[in-house]
CSV table of C-alpha atoms in Angstrom, one decimal:
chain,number,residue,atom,x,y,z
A,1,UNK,CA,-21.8,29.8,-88.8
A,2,UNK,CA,-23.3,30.0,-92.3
A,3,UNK,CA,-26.6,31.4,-92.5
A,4,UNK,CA,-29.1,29.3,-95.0
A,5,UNK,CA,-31.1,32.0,-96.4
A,6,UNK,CA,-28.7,35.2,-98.7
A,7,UNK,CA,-26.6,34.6,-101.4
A,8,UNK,CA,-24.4,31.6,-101.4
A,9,UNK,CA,-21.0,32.0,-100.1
A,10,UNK,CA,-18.5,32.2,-103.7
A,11,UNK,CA,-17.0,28.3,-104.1
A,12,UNK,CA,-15.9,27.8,-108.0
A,13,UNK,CA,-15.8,24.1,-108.5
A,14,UNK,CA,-12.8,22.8,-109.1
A,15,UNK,CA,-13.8,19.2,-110.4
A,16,UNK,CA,-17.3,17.3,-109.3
A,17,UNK,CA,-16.4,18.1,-105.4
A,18,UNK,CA,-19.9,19.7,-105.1
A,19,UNK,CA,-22.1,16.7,-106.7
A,20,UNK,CA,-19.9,13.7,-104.2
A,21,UNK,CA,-20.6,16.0,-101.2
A,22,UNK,CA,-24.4,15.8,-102.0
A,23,UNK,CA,-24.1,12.3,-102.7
A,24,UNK,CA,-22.1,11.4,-99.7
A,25,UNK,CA,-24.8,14.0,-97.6
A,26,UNK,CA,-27.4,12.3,-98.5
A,27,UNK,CA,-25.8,8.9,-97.1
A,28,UNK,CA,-24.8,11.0,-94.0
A,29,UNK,CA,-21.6,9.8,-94.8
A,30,UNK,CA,-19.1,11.9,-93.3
A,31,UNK,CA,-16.2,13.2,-95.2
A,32,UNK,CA,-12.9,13.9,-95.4
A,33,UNK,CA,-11.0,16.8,-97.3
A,34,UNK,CA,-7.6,16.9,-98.0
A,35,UNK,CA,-5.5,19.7,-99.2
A,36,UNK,CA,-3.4,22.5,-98.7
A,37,UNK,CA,-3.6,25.5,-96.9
A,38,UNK,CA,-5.5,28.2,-98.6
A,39,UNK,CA,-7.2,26.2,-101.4
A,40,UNK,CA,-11.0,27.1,-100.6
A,41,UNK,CA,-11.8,24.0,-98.3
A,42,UNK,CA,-13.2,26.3,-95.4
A,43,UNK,CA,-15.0,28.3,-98.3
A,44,UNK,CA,-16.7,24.7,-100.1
A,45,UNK,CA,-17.6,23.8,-96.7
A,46,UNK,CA,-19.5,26.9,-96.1
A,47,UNK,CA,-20.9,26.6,-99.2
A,48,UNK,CA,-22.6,23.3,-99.0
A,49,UNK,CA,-23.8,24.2,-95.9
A,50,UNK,CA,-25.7,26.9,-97.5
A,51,UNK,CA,-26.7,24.7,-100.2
A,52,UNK,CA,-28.2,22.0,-98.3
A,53,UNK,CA,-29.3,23.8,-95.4
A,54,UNK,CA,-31.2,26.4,-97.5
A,55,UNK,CA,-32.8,23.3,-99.8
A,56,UNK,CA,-35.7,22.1,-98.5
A,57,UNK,CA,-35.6,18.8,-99.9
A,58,UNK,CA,-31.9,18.1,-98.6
A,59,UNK,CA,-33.1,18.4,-94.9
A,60,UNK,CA,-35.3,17.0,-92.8
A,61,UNK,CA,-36.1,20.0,-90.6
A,62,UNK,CA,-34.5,23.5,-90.7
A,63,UNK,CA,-31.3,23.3,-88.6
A,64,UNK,CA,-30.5,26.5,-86.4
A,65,UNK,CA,-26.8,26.3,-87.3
A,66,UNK,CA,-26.2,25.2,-90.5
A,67,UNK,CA,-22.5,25.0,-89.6
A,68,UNK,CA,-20.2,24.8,-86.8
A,69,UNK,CA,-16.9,25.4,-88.1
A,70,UNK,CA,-13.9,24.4,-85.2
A,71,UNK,CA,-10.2,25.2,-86.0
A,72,UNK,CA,-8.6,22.8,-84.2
A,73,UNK,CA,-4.8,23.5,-82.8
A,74,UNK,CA,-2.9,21.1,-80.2
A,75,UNK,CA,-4.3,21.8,-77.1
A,76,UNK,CA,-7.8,20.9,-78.2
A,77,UNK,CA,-9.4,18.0,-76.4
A,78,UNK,CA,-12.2,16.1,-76.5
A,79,UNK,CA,-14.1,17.8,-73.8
A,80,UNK,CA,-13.7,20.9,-75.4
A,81,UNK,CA,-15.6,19.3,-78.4
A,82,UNK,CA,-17.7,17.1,-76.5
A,83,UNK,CA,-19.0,19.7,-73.6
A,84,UNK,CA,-18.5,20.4,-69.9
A,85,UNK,CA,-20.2,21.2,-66.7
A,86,UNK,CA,-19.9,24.9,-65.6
A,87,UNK,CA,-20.7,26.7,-62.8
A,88,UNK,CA,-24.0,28.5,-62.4
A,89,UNK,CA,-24.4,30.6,-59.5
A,90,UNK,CA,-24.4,27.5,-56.9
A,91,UNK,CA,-24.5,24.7,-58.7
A,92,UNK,CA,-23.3,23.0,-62.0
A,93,UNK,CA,-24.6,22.8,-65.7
A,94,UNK,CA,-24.2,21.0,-68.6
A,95,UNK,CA,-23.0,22.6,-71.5
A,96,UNK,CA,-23.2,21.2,-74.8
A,97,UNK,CA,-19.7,21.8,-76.6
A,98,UNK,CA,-19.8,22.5,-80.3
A,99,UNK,CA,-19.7,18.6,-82.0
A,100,UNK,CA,-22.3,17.8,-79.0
A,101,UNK,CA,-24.8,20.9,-80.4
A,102,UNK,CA,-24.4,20.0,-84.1
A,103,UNK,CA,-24.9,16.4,-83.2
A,104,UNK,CA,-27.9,17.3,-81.4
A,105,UNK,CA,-29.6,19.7,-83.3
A,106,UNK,CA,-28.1,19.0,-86.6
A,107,UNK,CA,-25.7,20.8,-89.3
A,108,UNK,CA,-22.8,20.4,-90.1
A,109,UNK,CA,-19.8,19.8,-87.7
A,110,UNK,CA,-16.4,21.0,-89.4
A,111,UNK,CA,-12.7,20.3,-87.8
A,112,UNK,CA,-10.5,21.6,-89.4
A,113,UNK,CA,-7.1,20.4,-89.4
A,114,UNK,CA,-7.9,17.2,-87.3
A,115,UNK,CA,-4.6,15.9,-86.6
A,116,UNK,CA,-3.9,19.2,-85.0
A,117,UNK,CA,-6.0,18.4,-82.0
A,118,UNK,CA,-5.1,16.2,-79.4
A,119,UNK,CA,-5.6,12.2,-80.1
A,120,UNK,CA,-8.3,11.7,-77.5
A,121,UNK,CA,-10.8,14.4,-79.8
A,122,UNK,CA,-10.5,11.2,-83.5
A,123,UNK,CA,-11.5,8.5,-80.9
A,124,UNK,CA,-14.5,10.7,-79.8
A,125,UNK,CA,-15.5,10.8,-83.5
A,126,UNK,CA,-15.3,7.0,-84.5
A,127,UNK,CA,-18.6,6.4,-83.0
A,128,UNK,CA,-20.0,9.2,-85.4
A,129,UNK,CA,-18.4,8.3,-88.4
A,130,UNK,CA,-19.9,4.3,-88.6
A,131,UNK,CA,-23.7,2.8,-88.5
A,132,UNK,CA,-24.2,4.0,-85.3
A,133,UNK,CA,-23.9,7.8,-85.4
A,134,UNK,CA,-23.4,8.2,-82.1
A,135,UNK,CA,-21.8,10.1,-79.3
A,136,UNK,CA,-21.9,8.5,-75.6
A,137,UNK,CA,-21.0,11.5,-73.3
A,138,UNK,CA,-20.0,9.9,-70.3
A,139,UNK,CA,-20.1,13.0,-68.2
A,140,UNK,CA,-23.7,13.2,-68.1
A,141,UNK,CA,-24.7,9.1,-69.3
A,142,UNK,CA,-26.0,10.1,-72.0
A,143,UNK,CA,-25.5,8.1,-75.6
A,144,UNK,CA,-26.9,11.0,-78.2
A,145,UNK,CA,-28.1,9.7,-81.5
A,146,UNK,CA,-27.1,12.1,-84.1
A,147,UNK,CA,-29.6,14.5,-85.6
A,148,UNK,CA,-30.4,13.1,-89.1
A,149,UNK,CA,-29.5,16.2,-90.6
A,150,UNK,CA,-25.9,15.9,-88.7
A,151,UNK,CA,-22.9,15.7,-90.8
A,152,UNK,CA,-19.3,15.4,-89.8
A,153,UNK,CA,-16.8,16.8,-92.0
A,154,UNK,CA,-12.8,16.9,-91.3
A,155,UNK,CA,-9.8,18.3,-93.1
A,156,UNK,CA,-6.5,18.1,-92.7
A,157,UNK,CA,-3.4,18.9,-94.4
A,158,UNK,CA,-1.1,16.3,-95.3
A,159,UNK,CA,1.8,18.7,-96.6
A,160,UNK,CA,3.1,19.7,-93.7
A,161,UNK,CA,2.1,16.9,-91.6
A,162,UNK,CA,4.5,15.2,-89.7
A,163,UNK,CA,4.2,11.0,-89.5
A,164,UNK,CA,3.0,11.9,-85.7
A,165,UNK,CA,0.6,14.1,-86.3
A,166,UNK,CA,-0.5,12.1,-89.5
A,167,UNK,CA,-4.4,10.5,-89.7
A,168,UNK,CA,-4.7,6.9,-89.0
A,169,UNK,CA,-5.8,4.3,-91.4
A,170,UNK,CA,-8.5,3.1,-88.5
A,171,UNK,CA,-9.8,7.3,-88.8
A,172,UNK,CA,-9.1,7.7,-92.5
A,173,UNK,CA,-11.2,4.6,-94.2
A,174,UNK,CA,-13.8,6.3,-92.1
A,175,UNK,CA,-14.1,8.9,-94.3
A,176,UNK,CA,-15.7,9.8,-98.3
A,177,UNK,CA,-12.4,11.7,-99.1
A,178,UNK,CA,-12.3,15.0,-101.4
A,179,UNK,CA,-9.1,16.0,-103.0
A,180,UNK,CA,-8.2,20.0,-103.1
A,181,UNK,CA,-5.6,21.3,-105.0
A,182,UNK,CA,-4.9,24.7,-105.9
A,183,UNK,CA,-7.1,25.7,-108.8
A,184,UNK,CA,-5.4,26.1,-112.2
A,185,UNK,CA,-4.5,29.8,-113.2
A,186,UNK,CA,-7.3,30.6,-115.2
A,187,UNK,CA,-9.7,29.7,-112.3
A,188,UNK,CA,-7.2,31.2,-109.7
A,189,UNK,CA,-7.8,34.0,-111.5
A,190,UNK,CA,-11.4,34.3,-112.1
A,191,UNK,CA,-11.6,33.9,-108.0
A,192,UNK,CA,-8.9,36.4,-107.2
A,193,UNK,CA,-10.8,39.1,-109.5
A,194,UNK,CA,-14.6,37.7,-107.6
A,195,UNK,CA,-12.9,37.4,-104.0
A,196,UNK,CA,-10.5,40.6,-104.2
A,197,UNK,CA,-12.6,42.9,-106.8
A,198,UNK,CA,-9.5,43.7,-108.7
A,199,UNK,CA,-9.9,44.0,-112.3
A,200,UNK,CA,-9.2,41.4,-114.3
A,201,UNK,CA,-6.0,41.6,-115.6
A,202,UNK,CA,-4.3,42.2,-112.1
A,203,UNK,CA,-6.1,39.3,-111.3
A,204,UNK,CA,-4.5,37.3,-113.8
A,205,UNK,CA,-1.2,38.8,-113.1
A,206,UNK,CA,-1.9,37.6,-109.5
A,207,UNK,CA,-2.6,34.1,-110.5
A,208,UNK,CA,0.4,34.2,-112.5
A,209,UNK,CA,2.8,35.3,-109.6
A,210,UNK,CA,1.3,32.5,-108.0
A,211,UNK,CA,2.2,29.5,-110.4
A,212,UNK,CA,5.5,30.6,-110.1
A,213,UNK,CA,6.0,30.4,-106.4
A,214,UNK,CA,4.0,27.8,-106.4
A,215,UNK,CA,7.5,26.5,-108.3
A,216,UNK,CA,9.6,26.9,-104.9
A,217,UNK,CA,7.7,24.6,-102.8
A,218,UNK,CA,10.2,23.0,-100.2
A,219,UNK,CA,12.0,26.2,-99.7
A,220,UNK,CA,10.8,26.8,-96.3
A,221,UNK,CA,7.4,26.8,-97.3
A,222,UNK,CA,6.2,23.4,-98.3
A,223,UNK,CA,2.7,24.2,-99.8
A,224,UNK,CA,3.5,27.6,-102.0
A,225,UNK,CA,1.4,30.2,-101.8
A,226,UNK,CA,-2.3,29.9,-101.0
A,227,UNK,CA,-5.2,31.3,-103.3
A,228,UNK,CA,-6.1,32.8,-99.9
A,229,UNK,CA,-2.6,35.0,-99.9
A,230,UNK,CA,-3.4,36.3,-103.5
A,231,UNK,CA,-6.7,37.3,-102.9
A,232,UNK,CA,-5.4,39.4,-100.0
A,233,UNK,CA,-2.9,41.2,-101.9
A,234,UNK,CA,-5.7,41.6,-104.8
A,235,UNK,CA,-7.8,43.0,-102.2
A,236,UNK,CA,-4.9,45.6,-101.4
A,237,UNK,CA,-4.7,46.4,-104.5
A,238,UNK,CA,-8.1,47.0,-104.7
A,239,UNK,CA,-7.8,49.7,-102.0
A,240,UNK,CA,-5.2,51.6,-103.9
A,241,UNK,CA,-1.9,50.0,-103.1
A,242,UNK,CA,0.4,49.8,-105.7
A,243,UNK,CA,0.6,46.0,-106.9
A,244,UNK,CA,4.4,45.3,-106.1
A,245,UNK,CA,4.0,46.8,-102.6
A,246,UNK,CA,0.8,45.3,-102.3
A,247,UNK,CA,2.7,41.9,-103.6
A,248,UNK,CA,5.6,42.6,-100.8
A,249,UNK,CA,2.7,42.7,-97.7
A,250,UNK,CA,0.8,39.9,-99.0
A,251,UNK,CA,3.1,36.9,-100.2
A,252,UNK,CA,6.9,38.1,-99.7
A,253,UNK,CA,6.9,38.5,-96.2
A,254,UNK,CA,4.0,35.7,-95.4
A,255,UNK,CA,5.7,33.1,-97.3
A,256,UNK,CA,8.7,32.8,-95.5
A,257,UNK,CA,11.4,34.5,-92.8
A,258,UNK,CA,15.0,33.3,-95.3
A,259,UNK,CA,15.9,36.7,-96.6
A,260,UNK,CA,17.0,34.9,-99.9
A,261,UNK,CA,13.9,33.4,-100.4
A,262,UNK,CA,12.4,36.4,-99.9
A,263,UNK,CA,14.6,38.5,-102.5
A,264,UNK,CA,13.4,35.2,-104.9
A,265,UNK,CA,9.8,35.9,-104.7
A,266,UNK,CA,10.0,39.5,-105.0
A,267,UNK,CA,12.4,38.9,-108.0
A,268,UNK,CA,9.7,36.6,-109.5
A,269,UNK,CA,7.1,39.6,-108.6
A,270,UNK,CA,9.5,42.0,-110.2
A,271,UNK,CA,9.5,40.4,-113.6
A,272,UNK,CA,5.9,39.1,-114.1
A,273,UNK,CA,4.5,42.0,-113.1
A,274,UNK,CA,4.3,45.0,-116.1
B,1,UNK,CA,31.9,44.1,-109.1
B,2,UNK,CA,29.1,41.3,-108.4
B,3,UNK,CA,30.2,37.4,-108.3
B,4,UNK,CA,28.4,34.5,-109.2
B,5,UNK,CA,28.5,33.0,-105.7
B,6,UNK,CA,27.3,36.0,-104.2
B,7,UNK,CA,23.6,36.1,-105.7
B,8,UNK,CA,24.0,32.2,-106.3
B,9,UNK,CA,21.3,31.1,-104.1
B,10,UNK,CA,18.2,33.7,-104.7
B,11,UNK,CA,19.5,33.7,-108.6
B,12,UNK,CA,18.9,29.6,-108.6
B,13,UNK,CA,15.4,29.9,-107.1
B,14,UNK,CA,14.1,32.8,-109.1
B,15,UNK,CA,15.2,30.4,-111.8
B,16,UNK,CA,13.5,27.7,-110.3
B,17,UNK,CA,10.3,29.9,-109.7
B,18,UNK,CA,10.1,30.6,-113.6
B,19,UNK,CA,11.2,27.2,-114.8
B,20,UNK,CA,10.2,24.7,-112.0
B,21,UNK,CA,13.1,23.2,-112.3
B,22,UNK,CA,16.3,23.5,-110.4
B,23,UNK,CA,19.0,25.2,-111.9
B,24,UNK,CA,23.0,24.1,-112.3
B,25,UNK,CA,25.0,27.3,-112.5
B,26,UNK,CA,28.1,26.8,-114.8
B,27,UNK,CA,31.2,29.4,-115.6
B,28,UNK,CA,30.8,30.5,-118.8
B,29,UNK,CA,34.1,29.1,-120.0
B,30,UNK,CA,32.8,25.7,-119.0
B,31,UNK,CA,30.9,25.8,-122.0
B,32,UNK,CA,32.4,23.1,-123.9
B,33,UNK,CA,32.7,20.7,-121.3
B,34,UNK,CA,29.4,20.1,-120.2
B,35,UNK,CA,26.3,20.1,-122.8
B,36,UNK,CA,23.1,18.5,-121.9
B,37,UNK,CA,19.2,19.7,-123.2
B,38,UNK,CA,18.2,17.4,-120.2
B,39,UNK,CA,19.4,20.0,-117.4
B,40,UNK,CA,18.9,23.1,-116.5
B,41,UNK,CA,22.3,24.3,-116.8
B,42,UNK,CA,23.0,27.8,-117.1
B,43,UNK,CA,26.0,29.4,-118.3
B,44,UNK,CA,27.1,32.3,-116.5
B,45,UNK,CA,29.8,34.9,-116.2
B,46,UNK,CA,31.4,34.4,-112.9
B,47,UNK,CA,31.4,38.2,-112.5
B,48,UNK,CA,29.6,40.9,-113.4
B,49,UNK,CA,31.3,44.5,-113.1
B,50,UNK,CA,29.0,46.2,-116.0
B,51,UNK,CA,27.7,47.9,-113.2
B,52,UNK,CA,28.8,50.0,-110.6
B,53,UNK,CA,25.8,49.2,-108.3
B,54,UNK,CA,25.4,45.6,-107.2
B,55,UNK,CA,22.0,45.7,-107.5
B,56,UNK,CA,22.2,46.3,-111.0
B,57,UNK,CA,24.9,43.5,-112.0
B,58,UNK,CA,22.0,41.4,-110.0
B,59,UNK,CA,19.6,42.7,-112.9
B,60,UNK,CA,22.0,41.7,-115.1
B,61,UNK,CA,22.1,38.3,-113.5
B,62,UNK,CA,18.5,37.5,-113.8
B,63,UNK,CA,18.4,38.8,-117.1
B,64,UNK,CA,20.7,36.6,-118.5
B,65,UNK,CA,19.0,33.7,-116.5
B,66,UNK,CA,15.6,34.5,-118.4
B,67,UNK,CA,17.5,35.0,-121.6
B,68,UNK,CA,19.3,31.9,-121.2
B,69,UNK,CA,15.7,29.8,-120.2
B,70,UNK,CA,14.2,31.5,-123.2
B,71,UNK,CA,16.8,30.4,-125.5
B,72,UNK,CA,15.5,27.2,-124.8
B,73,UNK,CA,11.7,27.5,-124.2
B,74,UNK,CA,11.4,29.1,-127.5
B,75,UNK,CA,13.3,26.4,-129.5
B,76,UNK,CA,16.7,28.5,-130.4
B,77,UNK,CA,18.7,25.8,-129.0
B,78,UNK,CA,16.5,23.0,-130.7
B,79,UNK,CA,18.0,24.4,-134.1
B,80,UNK,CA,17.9,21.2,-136.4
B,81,UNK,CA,20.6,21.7,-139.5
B,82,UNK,CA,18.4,19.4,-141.2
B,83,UNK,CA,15.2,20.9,-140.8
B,84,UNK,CA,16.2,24.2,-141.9
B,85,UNK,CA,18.1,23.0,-144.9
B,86,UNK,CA,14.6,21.6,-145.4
B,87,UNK,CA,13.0,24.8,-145.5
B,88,UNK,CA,15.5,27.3,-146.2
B,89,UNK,CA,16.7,26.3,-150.3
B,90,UNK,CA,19.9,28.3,-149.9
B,91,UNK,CA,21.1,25.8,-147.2
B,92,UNK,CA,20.0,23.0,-149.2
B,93,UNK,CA,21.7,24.2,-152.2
B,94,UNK,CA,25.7,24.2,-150.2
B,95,UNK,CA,27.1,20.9,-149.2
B,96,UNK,CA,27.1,20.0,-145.9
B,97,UNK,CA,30.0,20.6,-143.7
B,98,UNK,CA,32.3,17.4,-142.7
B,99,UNK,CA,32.0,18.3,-139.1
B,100,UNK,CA,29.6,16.3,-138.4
B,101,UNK,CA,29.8,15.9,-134.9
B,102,UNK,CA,29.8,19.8,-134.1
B,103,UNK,CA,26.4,21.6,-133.4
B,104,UNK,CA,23.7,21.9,-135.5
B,105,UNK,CA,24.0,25.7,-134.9
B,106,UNK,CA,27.8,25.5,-135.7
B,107,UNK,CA,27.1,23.6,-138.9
B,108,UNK,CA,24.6,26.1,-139.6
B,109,UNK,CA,27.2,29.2,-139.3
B,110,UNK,CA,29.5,26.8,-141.7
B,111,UNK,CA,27.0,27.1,-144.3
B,112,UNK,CA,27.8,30.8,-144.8
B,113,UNK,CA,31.1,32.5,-146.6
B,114,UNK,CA,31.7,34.0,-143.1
B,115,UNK,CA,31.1,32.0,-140.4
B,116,UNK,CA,31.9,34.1,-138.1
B,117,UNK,CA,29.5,36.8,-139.2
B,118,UNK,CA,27.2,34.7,-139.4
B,119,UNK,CA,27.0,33.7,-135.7
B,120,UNK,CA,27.6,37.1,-134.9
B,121,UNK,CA,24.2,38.1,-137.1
B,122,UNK,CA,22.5,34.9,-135.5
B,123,UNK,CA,22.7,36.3,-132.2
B,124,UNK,CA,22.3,40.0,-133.0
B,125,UNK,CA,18.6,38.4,-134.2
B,126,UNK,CA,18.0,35.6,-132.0
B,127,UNK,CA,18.5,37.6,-129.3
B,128,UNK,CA,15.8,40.2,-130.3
B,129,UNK,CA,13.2,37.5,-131.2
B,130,UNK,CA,13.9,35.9,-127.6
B,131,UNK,CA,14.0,39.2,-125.5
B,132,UNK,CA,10.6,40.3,-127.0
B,133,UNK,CA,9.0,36.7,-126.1
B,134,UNK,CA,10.7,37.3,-122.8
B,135,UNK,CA,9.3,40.7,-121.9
B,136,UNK,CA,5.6,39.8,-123.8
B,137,UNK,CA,5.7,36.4,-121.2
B,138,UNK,CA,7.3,38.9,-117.8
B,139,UNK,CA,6.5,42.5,-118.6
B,140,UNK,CA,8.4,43.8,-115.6
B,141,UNK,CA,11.7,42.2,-117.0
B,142,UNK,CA,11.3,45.3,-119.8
B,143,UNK,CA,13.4,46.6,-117.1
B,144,UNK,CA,16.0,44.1,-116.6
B,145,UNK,CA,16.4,44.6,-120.6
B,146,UNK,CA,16.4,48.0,-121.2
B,147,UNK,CA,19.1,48.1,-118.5
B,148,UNK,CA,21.2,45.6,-119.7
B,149,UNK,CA,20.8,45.9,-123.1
B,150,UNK,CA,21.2,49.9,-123.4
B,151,UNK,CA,24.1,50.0,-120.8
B,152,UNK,CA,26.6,47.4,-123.1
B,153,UNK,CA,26.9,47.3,-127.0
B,154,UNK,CA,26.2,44.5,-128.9
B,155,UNK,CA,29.3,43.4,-129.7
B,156,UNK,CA,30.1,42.9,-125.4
B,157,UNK,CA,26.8,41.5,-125.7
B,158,UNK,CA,27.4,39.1,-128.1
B,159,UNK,CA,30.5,37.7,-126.4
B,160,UNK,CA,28.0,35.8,-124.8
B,161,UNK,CA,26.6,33.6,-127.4
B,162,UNK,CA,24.1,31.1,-127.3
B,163,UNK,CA,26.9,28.7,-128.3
B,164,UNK,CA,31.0,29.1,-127.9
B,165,UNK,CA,32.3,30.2,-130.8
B,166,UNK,CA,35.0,32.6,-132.0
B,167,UNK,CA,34.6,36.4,-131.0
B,168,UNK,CA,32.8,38.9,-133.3
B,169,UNK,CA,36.0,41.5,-134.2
């Protein structure tokens, strides 16, 4: 949950991400972003849920949950997302589940990593994602019209997705779809030393280290190492660990179990770092 | 001692993490056989027994790997004969050698009384030059250097030359 008033959460913008959200918002389009694990989807997310929930002339009416944010993982159904009746002393009540609320009382409605969940939970969606807006919820007969401040918003991850567990064409073109890629180093950098508070030339050390394991993709870890991971061993850093150990607990170890891979990374750590 | 195919595997991807591309490891006495800009081939020793610690000769290794990469990232093994005897009015002023079809390095060391010398002075320079745009681009290979570089004289050094040519005496 992201509250609308404070400071905005951090997002750099990468490209014009921020102006096709708004666009696509104002449409109540829903959208689709694609990228790897790491690169600061979550984070734009909860950043435009800040932005438009906290602008009065984006909404409607103020939203009690700007977002509702729902990692999805392989047992997830469509009940969980939908709702279900639980017991209340002696009898039975409804309760909302969380793309129900958000489609109820508006906000935004994040899955992240779709095609993680199971296949009955991107039917369930299709009704929300056309003209209609729509979720029919058969358990208690009701068809709920979505809030007009309601906004659905998916990721997923097509790195390390395999053709099972990959989005359908019939879910896909339902989608405005953003593009995330790992920032380039200069901006890797300048959000490492925001994120972590390390000073700026670690950070740019950091960003550095990353570029070049970003070079061993496909060696047991498809995706390289996530701006995420950097910022984690910036923040240790930050709290007085010394920046190869720091290095080791953040991004050797992480990255991958192959002791050769490892002893590669730390190498590459070794030499880029003064 | 240290081998080759010992470190092969974590040597080729810290390559590949500083170059992005995927290395081909070749025996230093392979040399003349295979020649292509287009690859990343990398000439090696097939052992290493500077060292008495492995971890060292591994050092060594990756040393000579960013040594070697640098060589061509900074343009010592793009060397154009024809260029320099552009610029350098020395070069222009001696004929060019017959052979043609050797290197442009290796016509460069002809243009000199000693030829030999020459390569040896080559390397003694080109190797500076590279190491210090190695360690200003990877700090913490200062290391890796100092190591190497302190530990064997320049003339074992130099037995390794950025192209095959007879031994400095």
């Amino acid at each position: 949950m992201v509250a609308s008033g404070g400071e905005a959460p951090y997002y750099l913008p990468l490209s014009d991400e921020i102006d096709v959200f708004l666009a696509a918002y104002s449409q109540r389009l829903p959208i689709l972003l694609k990228g790897p694990t790491g690169c600061g989807k979550t984070r734009f997310v909860e950043h435009m849920a800040w932005r438009i929930y906290g602008d009065d002339n984006l909404v409607r009416s103020p939203v009690k949950q700007p977002l509702t944010t729902v990692s999805c993982h392989e047992d997830l159904s469509a009940t969980d997302l939908m709702g279900r009746y639980l017991l209340h002393d002696d009898s039975t009540a409804w309760q909302d589940g969380p793309l129900t609320s958000a489609v109820r009382h508006g906000g935004i409605c994040y899955l992240d990593e779709i095609v993680e969940a199971r296949k009955d939970t991107t039917v369930l969606i299709h009704s929300l994602t056309d003209h209609r807006r729509i979720l029919p919820i058969d358990k208690t007969n009701e068809l709920l019209e979505a809030h007009p401040d309601f906004l659905l918003v998916i990721s997923y991850n097509p790195g390390y997705q395999s053709i099972l567990k990959d989005l359908k064409p019939s879910t896909r073109q339902r989608f405005v779809s953003l593009e995330f890629d790992y920032p380039t180093e200069e901006r890797e950098a300048e959000i490492i030393q925001v994120e972590s508070g390390v000073d700026e030339n670690s950070a740019k050390t950091l960003a550095k280290v990353g570029v070049h394991i970003r070079n061993l993709r496909e060696h047991g870890f498809e995706e390289g190492v996530s701006t995420r991971l950097l910022v984690y061993a910036g923040s240790l850093m930050r709290q007085g660990i010394a920046p190869r150990r720091a290095a080791n607990a953040a991004l050797v170890h992480a990255l991958s179990d192959d002791g050769e891979v490892q002893q590669a990374i730390a190498d590459i750590v070794d030499v880029v770092w003064p | 001692m240290t081998g080759l195919s010992e470190v092969e595997r974590p040597l080729a991807l810290f390559t590949q993490g500083l170059a992005n591309r995927i290395p081909i490891f070749h025996h230093e006495d392979q040399r003349h056989a295979i020649n292509s800009s287009n690859l990343c081939e990398l000439f090696l020793p097939q052992k290493f027994d500077y060292f008495d610690e492995p971890e060292a000769n591994q050092d060594a290794y990756r040393w000579l790997v960013m040594q070697q990469l640098a060589f061509r990232r900074y343009d010592t093994l793009s060397f154009s004969i024809e260029r320099a005897r552009q610029l350098i009015p020395y070069l222009a002023a001696q004929p060019l050698p017959a052979t043609h079809r050797s290197p442009d390095l290796d016509l460069f060391y002809q243009h000199f009384p000693k030829p030999e010398l020459a390569s040896y002075l080559f390397y003694i320079l080109e190797e500076y030059r590279v190491a210090n745009l190695v360690v200003a681009e990877f700090p913490g290979s200062q290391r890796l250097r100092q190591q190497y570089v302190c530990t064997k004289p320049i003339a074992v050094r130099a037995n390794r030359r950025i192209r095959d040519g007879v031994k400095p005496t």
